[in-house]
């Protein structure tokens, strides 16, 4: 089987890699020339365990090539970004539409087109299907169209792409069948056949479920800071109940999924989607909450920010709440030094330079490096070392270092 994957990002590249592993020929298409050139040399632009090795082998045995242009194939998989439109929170389908138009000249009767990008409910029926119908195809008869959302966790993408169950939402049952034959190449989880609109809303609801639960944990953290209770203990105790799973409070919600997908539902039914919108607002308020607590700890001076990635142990900083916190601090006149061992950025500094002469260390990513830091460096470079751990990752600090987390923010005076 030959597969053409449009978009070689966090999802498209690992997906392409797994198809090559199961013997398919893959063309990975991307609009960025450097990405294409580097991929063809075996250099990958995202940090994802196990990915580089698979791509290297696929290039060597001629199963993978990157290109600026699509090619004829049996199946076309679209994995391009879907941002939201700031005015009304609706799903911006422009990259998906562009990708559909780009593959049109290469499509032949009998091909399968799959959109993996997260899209708002009804997008496949109302926007994507008409593009191919206008070109003369009858969907379900001579062209097969489906929405098959990805559901993977960065850092574990390869493993999850293979083992997670997969929603296959065809425009017709025949479309679902054809799309499931494509994923059957490497997916070992269950392939669940359904309609496109059900697949679209299921995907958006998965991330909304998590966003709402995180909002509940963040609200709890704020309540506890106000009334003087240890939020982390409450979560630990309550989660001993067999049917309770309180999530973890944090500096806010980042990433391209939880911070965006709930809006796609909200935009479709703004009068009805009340909890969904309130959860978004609550999570969006967390950078301000972190900032206010930083001000209580130290009203001015230098702040060492540890971690910008929204997710621990990755270089992924998309929609990271860290940026909002940094902006709030800089606007207030703080000197901000940023250290993230997973992200290459000329403006970021090493651990020692970050903490040196700082008034406060603020942890914003749950990287393993921050679990047990070099406390000698901290003590040698800070007068009265204080750490504010917004990710509850620090395991234990020496007694002469003050640690704040969501368990004891109430100690700070209002
Ligand atoms: N977070 C908290 N508290 C928690 C859990 C997470 O504050 O208890 C924060 C994280 O720090 C991060 C954000 O939420 O900023 C999102 O992190 P995440 O690891 O929960 O999720 P994503 O966005 O990386 O991946 C999600 C996953 N969806 C679900 O778990 C339902 C993933 O399976 C999806 O494939 C992905 O979205 C996607 O592509 O939609």
Tab-separated table of C-alpha atoms and ligand atoms in Angstrom:
chain	number	residue	atom	x	y	z
A	1	UNK	CA	0.000	0.000	0.000
A	2	UNK	CA	1.266	3.502	-0.772
A	3	UNK	CA	0.416	6.280	1.660
A	4	UNK	CA	0.788	10.023	1.286
A	5	UNK	CA	0.815	11.868	4.615
A	6	UNK	CA	0.215	15.617	4.416
A	7	UNK	CA	1.912	17.437	7.313
A	8	UNK	CA	5.066	16.031	8.906
A	9	UNK	CA	4.613	17.320	12.444
A	10	UNK	CA	4.062	15.697	15.825
A	11	UNK	CA	1.430	13.320	14.453
A	12	UNK	CA	2.156	13.091	10.717
A	13	UNK	CA	5.785	12.065	11.028
A	14	UNK	CA	5.318	9.246	13.584
A	15	UNK	CA	2.295	8.022	11.587
A	16	UNK	CA	4.352	7.987	8.395
A	17	UNK	CA	7.135	6.154	10.234
A	18	UNK	CA	4.818	3.380	11.444
A	19	UNK	CA	3.375	2.804	7.965
A	20	UNK	CA	6.923	2.271	6.621
A	21	UNK	CA	7.568	-0.222	9.421
A	22	UNK	CA	4.656	-2.341	8.259
A	23	UNK	CA	5.947	-2.370	4.684
A	24	UNK	CA	4.044	0.540	3.108
A	25	UNK	CA	5.697	3.088	0.852
A	26	UNK	CA	5.268	6.539	2.325
A	27	UNK	CA	5.628	10.079	1.005
A	28	UNK	CA	5.647	12.620	3.817
A	29	UNK	CA	4.625	16.044	2.554
A	30	UNK	CA	5.401	19.285	4.322
A	31	UNK	CA	5.371	22.952	3.309
A	32	UNK	CA	8.609	23.772	5.150
A	33	UNK	CA	11.574	23.239	2.822
A	34	UNK	CA	14.101	22.803	5.653
A	35	UNK	CA	11.957	20.149	7.314
A	36	UNK	CA	11.729	18.219	4.025
A	37	UNK	CA	15.473	18.492	3.304
A	38	UNK	CA	16.418	17.455	6.829
A	39	UNK	CA	13.979	14.541	6.903
A	40	UNK	CA	15.475	13.176	3.703
A	41	UNK	CA	18.863	13.221	5.457
A	42	UNK	CA	17.347	11.372	8.424
A	43	UNK	CA	17.329	14.447	10.660
A	44	UNK	CA	14.076	14.821	12.555
A	45	UNK	CA	12.795	18.099	13.965
A	46	UNK	CA	10.770	16.823	16.928
A	47	UNK	CA	11.853	15.082	20.100
A	48	UNK	CA	10.032	11.763	20.241
A	49	UNK	CA	11.504	8.527	21.597
A	50	UNK	CA	12.107	5.854	18.946
A	51	UNK	CA	11.128	8.011	15.973
A	52	UNK	CA	14.539	8.865	14.530
A	53	UNK	CA	15.559	5.207	14.340
A	54	UNK	CA	12.453	4.206	12.369
A	55	UNK	CA	12.813	7.091	9.904
A	56	UNK	CA	16.526	6.358	9.378
A	57	UNK	CA	15.809	2.730	8.498
A	58	UNK	CA	12.889	3.702	6.231
A	59	UNK	CA	15.045	6.149	4.294
A	60	UNK	CA	17.796	3.541	3.894
A	61	UNK	CA	15.444	0.884	2.559
A	62	UNK	CA	13.591	3.353	0.318
A	63	UNK	CA	10.265	3.118	2.137
A	64	UNK	CA	10.128	6.800	3.163
A	65	UNK	CA	10.794	10.074	1.478
A	66	UNK	CA	9.837	13.625	2.376
A	67	UNK	CA	8.604	15.983	-0.300
A	68	UNK	CA	7.109	19.424	-0.828
A	69	UNK	CA	4.572	17.910	-3.249
A	70	UNK	CA	2.078	15.044	-2.834
A	71	UNK	CA	2.254	11.962	-5.065
A	72	UNK	CA	-0.295	9.444	-6.280
A	73	UNK	CA	-1.087	6.957	-3.516
A	74	UNK	CA	-3.719	4.505	-2.315
A	75	UNK	CA	-4.482	6.554	0.764
A	76	UNK	CA	-3.996	10.197	1.712
A	77	UNK	CA	-3.805	11.126	5.369
A	78	UNK	CA	-4.125	14.756	6.406
A	79	UNK	CA	-2.349	15.702	9.642
A	80	UNK	CA	-2.109	19.483	9.504
A	81	UNK	CA	-2.810	21.919	12.335
A	82	UNK	CA	-6.290	23.219	13.103
A	83	UNK	CA	-5.963	26.392	15.165
A	84	UNK	CA	-8.988	28.207	16.485
A	85	UNK	CA	-10.259	31.536	15.233
A	86	UNK	CA	-9.777	34.059	18.043
A	87	UNK	CA	-12.998	36.037	17.369
A	88	UNK	CA	-15.477	33.223	17.912
A	89	UNK	CA	-13.371	30.204	19.032
A	90	UNK	CA	-14.430	28.220	15.951
A	91	UNK	CA	-12.182	25.682	14.259
A	92	UNK	CA	-9.919	27.169	11.575
A	93	UNK	CA	-10.100	24.626	8.769
A	94	UNK	CA	-7.966	26.601	6.320
A	95	UNK	CA	-4.915	24.268	6.459
A	96	UNK	CA	-7.170	21.217	6.088
A	97	UNK	CA	-8.942	22.784	3.099
A	98	UNK	CA	-5.577	23.715	1.578
A	99	UNK	CA	-4.347	20.140	2.040
A	100	UNK	CA	-7.496	18.741	0.374
A	101	UNK	CA	-7.012	21.032	-2.628
A	102	UNK	CA	-3.325	20.117	-2.762
A	103	UNK	CA	-4.028	16.365	-3.024
A	104	UNK	CA	-6.929	16.687	-5.496
A	105	UNK	CA	-4.734	16.505	-8.641
A	106	UNK	CA	-3.108	13.283	-7.360
A	107	UNK	CA	-6.291	11.459	-6.331
A	108	UNK	CA	-7.675	8.582	-8.384
A	109	UNK	CA	-10.923	6.628	-8.171
A	110	UNK	CA	-10.825	4.057	-5.386
A	111	UNK	CA	-8.480	6.091	-3.155
A	112	UNK	CA	-9.120	6.750	0.527
A	113	UNK	CA	-8.801	10.208	2.084
A	114	UNK	CA	-8.487	10.422	5.860
A	115	UNK	CA	-8.481	13.574	7.943
A	116	UNK	CA	-6.674	13.039	11.246
A	117	UNK	CA	-6.462	16.686	12.297
A	118	UNK	CA	-8.825	17.484	15.154
A	119	UNK	CA	-11.847	19.241	13.675
A	120	UNK	CA	-15.147	20.622	14.952
A	121	UNK	CA	-18.249	18.426	14.797
A	122	UNK	CA	-19.805	18.380	11.279
A	123	UNK	CA	-16.616	19.622	9.529
A	124	UNK	CA	-16.210	16.476	7.414
A	125	UNK	CA	-19.844	16.503	6.249
A	126	UNK	CA	-20.261	20.246	5.789
A	127	UNK	CA	-16.842	21.442	4.586
A	128	UNK	CA	-14.503	18.617	3.548
A	129	UNK	CA	-16.893	16.306	1.678
A	130	UNK	CA	-18.091	19.068	-0.697
A	131	UNK	CA	-14.498	19.741	-1.837
A	132	UNK	CA	-14.241	16.226	-3.281
A	133	UNK	CA	-17.841	16.147	-4.507
A	134	UNK	CA	-17.235	19.344	-6.486
A	135	UNK	CA	-14.287	17.592	-8.131
A	136	UNK	CA	-16.733	14.949	-9.403
A	137	UNK	CA	-16.366	12.139	-6.875
A	138	UNK	CA	-19.221	10.260	-5.216
A	139	UNK	CA	-18.117	9.678	-1.643
A	140	UNK	CA	-18.516	6.068	-0.609
A	141	UNK	CA	-18.621	4.873	-4.248
A	142	UNK	CA	-15.464	6.024	-6.021
A	143	UNK	CA	-13.687	7.903	-3.231
A	144	UNK	CA	-13.671	7.020	0.450
A	145	UNK	CA	-13.566	9.781	3.050
A	146	UNK	CA	-13.204	9.428	6.810
A	147	UNK	CA	-12.262	11.341	9.920
A	148	UNK	CA	-9.962	9.277	12.122
A	149	UNK	CA	-8.711	11.422	14.998
A	150	UNK	CA	-5.360	10.649	16.547
A	151	UNK	CA	-5.285	10.164	20.308
A	152	UNK	CA	-1.700	10.002	21.449
A	153	UNK	CA	0.428	11.499	24.162
A	154	UNK	CA	3.610	13.299	23.094
A	155	UNK	CA	6.570	11.370	24.486
A	156	UNK	CA	4.710	8.084	23.976
A	157	UNK	CA	3.456	8.653	20.435
A	158	UNK	CA	4.907	5.543	18.770
A	159	UNK	CA	3.636	3.197	21.459
A	160	UNK	CA	0.195	4.826	21.628
A	161	UNK	CA	-0.267	4.974	17.834
A	162	UNK	CA	0.166	1.219	17.724
A	163	UNK	CA	-1.778	0.183	20.814
A	164	UNK	CA	-4.553	2.751	21.374
A	165	UNK	CA	-8.039	1.962	20.115
A	166	UNK	CA	-8.902	4.103	17.130
A	167	UNK	CA	-12.117	5.840	16.073
A	168	UNK	CA	-12.799	5.432	12.354
A	169	UNK	CA	-15.528	7.849	11.283
A	170	UNK	CA	-16.526	7.324	7.674
A	171	UNK	CA	-18.964	9.414	5.668
A	172	UNK	CA	-20.547	6.063	4.701
A	173	UNK	CA	-20.027	2.554	6.173
A	174	UNK	CA	-17.961	1.715	3.068
A	175	UNK	CA	-15.693	4.710	3.832
A	176	UNK	CA	-15.173	3.447	7.404
A	177	UNK	CA	-14.312	-0.008	6.070
A	178	UNK	CA	-11.727	1.367	3.627
A	179	UNK	CA	-10.162	3.631	6.282
A	180	UNK	CA	-9.945	0.738	8.732
A	181	UNK	CA	-8.010	-1.256	6.117
A	182	UNK	CA	-5.462	1.573	6.070
A	183	UNK	CA	-4.992	1.642	9.856
A	184	UNK	CA	-5.102	-2.146	9.984
A	185	UNK	CA	-1.564	-1.942	8.556
A	186	UNK	CA	-0.100	-1.125	11.969
A	187	UNK	CA	-2.768	-0.438	14.623
A	188	UNK	CA	-3.068	-3.227	17.187
A	189	UNK	CA	-5.820	-1.537	19.227
A	190	UNK	CA	-9.496	-1.909	18.340
A	191	UNK	CA	-10.683	-0.093	15.208
A	192	UNK	CA	-14.102	1.316	16.104
A	193	UNK	CA	-16.180	2.077	13.044
A	194	UNK	CA	-18.658	4.955	13.233
A	195	UNK	CA	-19.848	8.117	11.458
A	196	UNK	CA	-17.581	11.123	10.810
A	197	UNK	CA	-19.571	13.472	13.072
A	198	UNK	CA	-19.465	11.006	15.965
A	199	UNK	CA	-15.706	10.666	15.534
A	200	UNK	CA	-15.299	14.449	15.475
A	201	UNK	CA	-17.278	15.047	18.650
A	202	UNK	CA	-15.763	12.055	20.474
A	203	UNK	CA	-12.280	13.393	19.913
A	204	UNK	CA	-13.208	16.895	21.051
A	205	UNK	CA	-14.997	15.475	24.116
A	206	UNK	CA	-11.989	13.356	25.166
A	207	UNK	CA	-9.896	16.459	25.548
A	208	UNK	CA	-12.784	18.447	26.993
A	209	UNK	CA	-13.259	15.780	29.678
A	210	UNK	CA	-9.654	16.245	30.707
A	211	UNK	CA	-9.790	20.034	30.510
A	212	UNK	CA	-12.887	20.159	32.728
A	213	UNK	CA	-11.291	17.827	35.270
A	214	UNK	CA	-8.096	19.883	35.359
A	215	UNK	CA	-10.213	23.017	35.849
A	216	UNK	CA	-11.832	21.348	38.852
A	217	UNK	CA	-8.386	20.609	40.314
A	218	UNK	CA	-7.242	24.175	39.627
A	219	UNK	CA	-10.360	25.558	41.281
A	220	UNK	CA	-9.692	23.337	44.286
A	221	UNK	CA	-6.126	24.717	44.473
A	222	UNK	CA	-7.469	28.258	44.551
A	223	UNK	CA	-10.085	27.405	47.184
A	224	UNK	CA	-7.439	25.743	49.349
A	225	UNK	CA	-5.109	28.742	49.085
A	226	UNK	CA	-8.039	30.905	50.210
A	227	UNK	CA	-9.326	28.819	53.121
A	228	UNK	CA	-6.053	27.304	54.346
A	229	UNK	CA	-6.186	23.646	53.354
A	230	UNK	CA	-3.477	21.520	51.692
A	231	UNK	CA	-4.884	20.905	48.182
A	232	UNK	CA	-2.391	18.156	47.407
A	233	UNK	CA	-3.431	16.210	50.511
A	234	UNK	CA	-7.115	16.654	49.618
A	235	UNK	CA	-6.454	15.193	46.161
A	236	UNK	CA	-4.466	12.298	47.589
A	237	UNK	CA	-7.170	11.477	50.154
A	238	UNK	CA	-10.161	11.907	47.828
A	239	UNK	CA	-8.539	9.754	45.158
A	240	UNK	CA	-8.544	6.802	47.553
A	241	UNK	CA	-12.251	6.584	46.743
A	242	UNK	CA	-12.550	3.931	44.030
A	243	UNK	CA	-14.625	6.146	41.728
A	244	UNK	CA	-12.838	9.475	42.208
A	245	UNK	CA	-9.938	10.695	40.115
A	246	UNK	CA	-9.207	14.320	40.884
A	247	UNK	CA	-6.606	15.641	38.452
A	248	UNK	CA	-3.567	17.745	39.303
A	249	UNK	CA	-3.574	21.514	39.600
A	250	UNK	CA	-0.885	23.304	37.624
A	251	UNK	CA	0.196	26.591	36.049
A	252	UNK	CA	-2.544	26.301	33.412
A	253	UNK	CA	-3.222	24.037	30.487
A	254	UNK	CA	-0.950	23.984	27.466
A	255	UNK	CA	-0.595	21.958	24.317
A	256	UNK	CA	-2.474	22.007	21.100
A	257	UNK	CA	-5.331	19.801	22.289
A	258	UNK	CA	-6.806	20.483	25.706
A	259	UNK	CA	-6.335	24.229	25.367
A	260	UNK	CA	-8.105	24.370	21.994
A	261	UNK	CA	-10.459	21.449	21.265
A	262	UNK	CA	-13.094	22.396	23.883
A	263	UNK	CA	-13.595	25.680	22.022
A	264	UNK	CA	-14.611	23.744	18.898
A	265	UNK	CA	-17.601	22.378	20.803
A	266	UNK	CA	-18.311	25.680	22.529
A	267	UNK	CA	-18.356	27.511	19.169
A	268	UNK	CA	-20.999	25.081	17.875
A	269	UNK	CA	-23.325	25.525	20.872
A	270	UNK	CA	-22.240	28.599	22.877
A	271	UNK	CA	-25.520	28.932	24.797
A	272	UNK	CA	-25.432	25.318	25.934
A	273	UNK	CA	-21.739	24.507	26.452
A	274	UNK	CA	-21.545	26.317	29.806
A	275	UNK	CA	-19.316	23.967	31.845
A	276	UNK	CA	-16.960	23.606	28.889
A	277	UNK	CA	-16.457	27.371	28.607
A	278	UNK	CA	-16.132	27.892	32.357
A	279	UNK	CA	-13.451	25.181	32.507
A	280	UNK	CA	-11.501	26.940	29.757
A	281	UNK	CA	-11.778	30.261	31.593
A	282	UNK	CA	-10.665	28.661	34.870
A	283	UNK	CA	-7.628	27.030	33.290
A	284	UNK	CA	-6.787	30.247	31.437
A	285	UNK	CA	-6.821	32.092	34.759
A	286	UNK	CA	-4.023	29.984	36.254
A	287	UNK	CA	-1.042	31.988	34.903
A	288	UNK	CA	-2.494	35.051	36.673
A	289	UNK	CA	-2.907	32.996	39.873
A	290	UNK	CA	0.716	31.818	39.687
A	291	UNK	CA	1.863	35.386	39.004
A	292	UNK	CA	-0.057	36.738	42.011
A	293	UNK	CA	1.529	34.155	44.288
A	294	UNK	CA	4.992	34.952	42.905
A	295	UNK	CA	4.337	38.590	43.797
A	296	UNK	CA	3.440	37.545	47.345
A	297	UNK	CA	6.677	35.553	47.659
A	298	UNK	CA	8.872	38.281	46.197
A	299	UNK	CA	7.549	41.658	45.049
A	300	UNK	CA	10.517	42.308	42.746
A	301	UNK	CA	13.932	40.996	41.671
A	302	UNK	CA	15.031	38.073	39.530
A	303	UNK	CA	12.855	35.031	38.857
A	304	UNK	CA	14.362	31.773	37.581
A	305	UNK	CA	11.800	30.003	35.413
A	306	UNK	CA	12.472	26.274	35.208
A	307	UNK	CA	10.651	24.699	32.287
A	308	UNK	CA	8.738	26.207	29.430
A	309	UNK	CA	7.504	22.980	27.794
A	310	UNK	CA	3.836	22.400	28.557
A	311	UNK	CA	4.551	18.722	29.005
A	312	UNK	CA	7.330	17.176	31.083
A	313	UNK	CA	10.344	15.595	29.391
A	314	UNK	CA	9.439	16.940	25.947
A	315	UNK	CA	10.448	20.003	23.914
A	316	UNK	CA	6.810	20.813	23.179
A	317	UNK	CA	5.983	24.386	24.200
A	318	UNK	CA	2.811	24.884	22.140
A	319	UNK	CA	0.248	27.054	23.955
A	320	UNK	CA	2.371	26.733	27.095
A	321	UNK	CA	1.033	28.724	30.064
A	322	UNK	CA	4.695	29.472	30.875
A	323	UNK	CA	4.697	32.190	28.210
A	324	UNK	CA	1.775	34.012	29.845
A	325	UNK	CA	3.500	33.852	33.223
A	326	UNK	CA	6.778	35.152	31.766
A	327	UNK	CA	4.965	38.041	30.056
A	328	UNK	CA	3.131	38.965	33.272
A	329	UNK	CA	6.442	38.958	35.179
A	330	UNK	CA	8.298	41.009	32.581
A	331	UNK	CA	5.483	43.554	32.381
A	332	UNK	CA	5.701	43.908	36.158
A	333	UNK	CA	9.425	44.695	35.915
A	334	UNK	CA	10.897	41.396	37.123
A	335	UNK	CA	14.131	40.144	35.631
A	336	UNK	CA	13.298	36.713	34.175
A	337	UNK	CA	15.877	34.003	33.450
A	338	UNK	CA	14.600	30.917	31.660
A	339	UNK	CA	16.048	27.422	31.762
A	340	UNK	CA	14.590	24.422	29.955
A	341	UNK	CA	16.897	21.436	29.463
A	342	UNK	CA	14.646	20.083	26.684
A	343	UNK	CA	14.307	23.212	24.546
A	344	UNK	CA	17.021	24.783	22.414
A	345	UNK	CA	16.659	28.565	22.469
A	346	UNK	CA	19.455	31.131	22.420
A	347	UNK	CA	17.616	33.230	24.964
A	348	UNK	CA	17.453	30.426	27.528
A	349	UNK	CA	20.307	29.894	29.988
A	350	UNK	CA	21.759	26.928	31.857
A	351	UNK	CA	20.571	25.922	35.332
A	352	UNK	CA	23.320	27.732	37.236
A	353	UNK	CA	22.900	30.993	35.320
A	354	UNK	CA	19.140	30.831	35.766
A	355	UNK	CA	19.203	30.412	39.532
A	356	UNK	CA	22.226	32.640	40.126
A	357	UNK	CA	21.229	35.628	42.303
A	358	UNK	CA	17.564	34.945	41.738
A	359	UNK	CA	14.983	35.695	44.420
A	360	UNK	CA	12.789	32.771	43.506
A	361	UNK	CA	12.822	29.594	41.410
A	362	UNK	CA	9.482	28.839	39.724
A	363	UNK	CA	8.976	25.364	38.268
A	364	UNK	CA	6.543	25.341	35.346
A	365	UNK	CA	7.311	21.986	33.645
A	366	UNK	CA	7.417	18.519	35.182
A	367	UNK	CA	10.764	17.556	33.653
A	368	UNK	CA	12.577	14.747	35.494
A	369	UNK	CA	15.571	17.082	35.904
A	370	UNK	CA	13.549	19.133	38.402
A	371	UNK	CA	12.592	16.256	40.712
A	372	UNK	CA	15.931	16.323	42.459
A	373	UNK	CA	17.887	19.406	41.514
A	374	UNK	CA	21.475	20.174	42.464
A	375	UNK	CA	20.675	21.967	45.718
A	376	UNK	CA	24.323	22.878	46.290
A	377	UNK	CA	24.241	25.011	43.132
A	378	UNK	CA	21.040	26.611	44.373
A	379	UNK	CA	22.433	27.313	47.854
A	380	UNK	CA	25.736	28.643	46.479
A	381	UNK	CA	23.972	31.018	44.119
A	382	UNK	CA	20.922	32.251	46.037
A	383	UNK	CA	20.821	34.146	49.327
A	384	UNK	CA	17.581	32.751	50.741
A	385	UNK	CA	16.611	29.959	48.380
A	386	UNK	CA	12.869	29.721	47.693
A	387	UNK	CA	11.209	27.387	45.183
A	388	UNK	CA	7.617	27.628	43.922
A	389	UNK	CA	6.761	24.267	42.374
A	390	UNK	CA	3.556	24.629	40.322
A	391	UNK	CA	3.796	21.033	39.026
A	392	UNK	CA	4.246	19.236	42.345
A	393	UNK	CA	7.349	17.515	41.001
A	394	UNK	CA	10.016	18.403	43.580
A	395	UNK	CA	10.473	15.360	45.793
A	396	UNK	CA	12.271	16.746	48.835
A	397	UNK	CA	14.254	19.881	49.537
A	398	UNK	CA	16.926	20.450	52.197
A	399	UNK	CA	15.545	22.130	55.324
A	400	UNK	CA	17.229	25.458	54.535
A	401	UNK	CA	15.362	25.812	51.225
A	402	UNK	CA	11.760	27.052	51.372
A	403	UNK	CA	9.372	25.176	49.084
A	404	UNK	CA	5.933	26.391	48.052
A	405	UNK	CA	3.505	24.270	46.080
A	406	UNK	CA	-0.267	23.917	45.903
A	407	UNK	CA	-0.129	22.308	49.327
A	408	UNK	CA	0.891	25.410	51.284
A	409	UNK	CA	0.140	28.576	49.294
A	410	UNK	CA	-2.182	29.650	52.105
A	411	UNK	CA	0.947	30.435	54.167
A	412	UNK	CA	1.448	33.478	51.943
A	413	UNK	CA	-0.300	36.548	53.323
A	414	UNK	CA	-3.038	38.137	51.246
B	1	LIG	N1	-2.443	19.102	33.079
B	1	LIG	C1	-2.757	19.590	34.334
B	1	LIG	N2	-3.234	18.721	35.267
B	1	LIG	C2	-3.420	17.399	34.993
B	1	LIG	C3	-3.097	16.904	33.723
B	1	LIG	C4	-2.608	17.782	32.777
B	1	LIG	O1	-2.614	20.783	34.627
B	1	LIG	O2	-3.865	16.681	35.897
B	1	LIG	C5	-1.955	20.018	32.049
B	1	LIG	C6	-0.577	19.675	31.550
B	1	LIG	O3	0.391	20.249	32.369
B	1	LIG	C7	-0.602	20.292	30.175
B	1	LIG	C8	-2.035	20.116	29.731
B	1	LIG	O4	-2.762	19.893	30.905
B	1	LIG	O5	-0.312	21.662	30.217
B	1	LIG	C9	-2.304	19.041	28.719
B	1	LIG	O6	-1.525	17.909	28.976
B	1	LIG	P1	-1.945	16.407	28.737
B	1	LIG	O7	-0.709	15.657	28.931
B	1	LIG	O8	-3.072	16.010	29.570
B	1	LIG	O9	-2.529	16.345	27.272
B	1	LIG	P2	-1.994	16.613	25.785
B	1	LIG	O10	-2.607	17.891	25.334
B	1	LIG	O11	-0.547	16.480	25.621
B	1	LIG	O12	-2.617	15.386	25.022
B	1	LIG	C10	-4.016	15.243	24.999
B	1	LIG	C11	-4.345	13.810	25.332
B	1	LIG	N3	-5.778	13.679	25.570
B	1	LIG	C12	-6.256	13.091	26.668
B	1	LIG	O13	-5.559	12.643	27.536
B	1	LIG	C13	-7.747	13.028	26.750
B	1	LIG	C14	-3.919	12.925	24.197
B	1	LIG	O14	-4.345	11.593	24.388
B	1	LIG	C15	-4.494	13.439	22.880
B	1	LIG	O15	-4.046	12.688	21.789
B	1	LIG	C16	-4.029	14.832	22.664
B	1	LIG	O16	-4.477	15.629	23.755
B	1	LIG	C17	-4.615	15.299	21.352
B	1	LIG	O17	-3.931	15.186	20.334
B	1	LIG	O18	-5.774	15.679	21.314
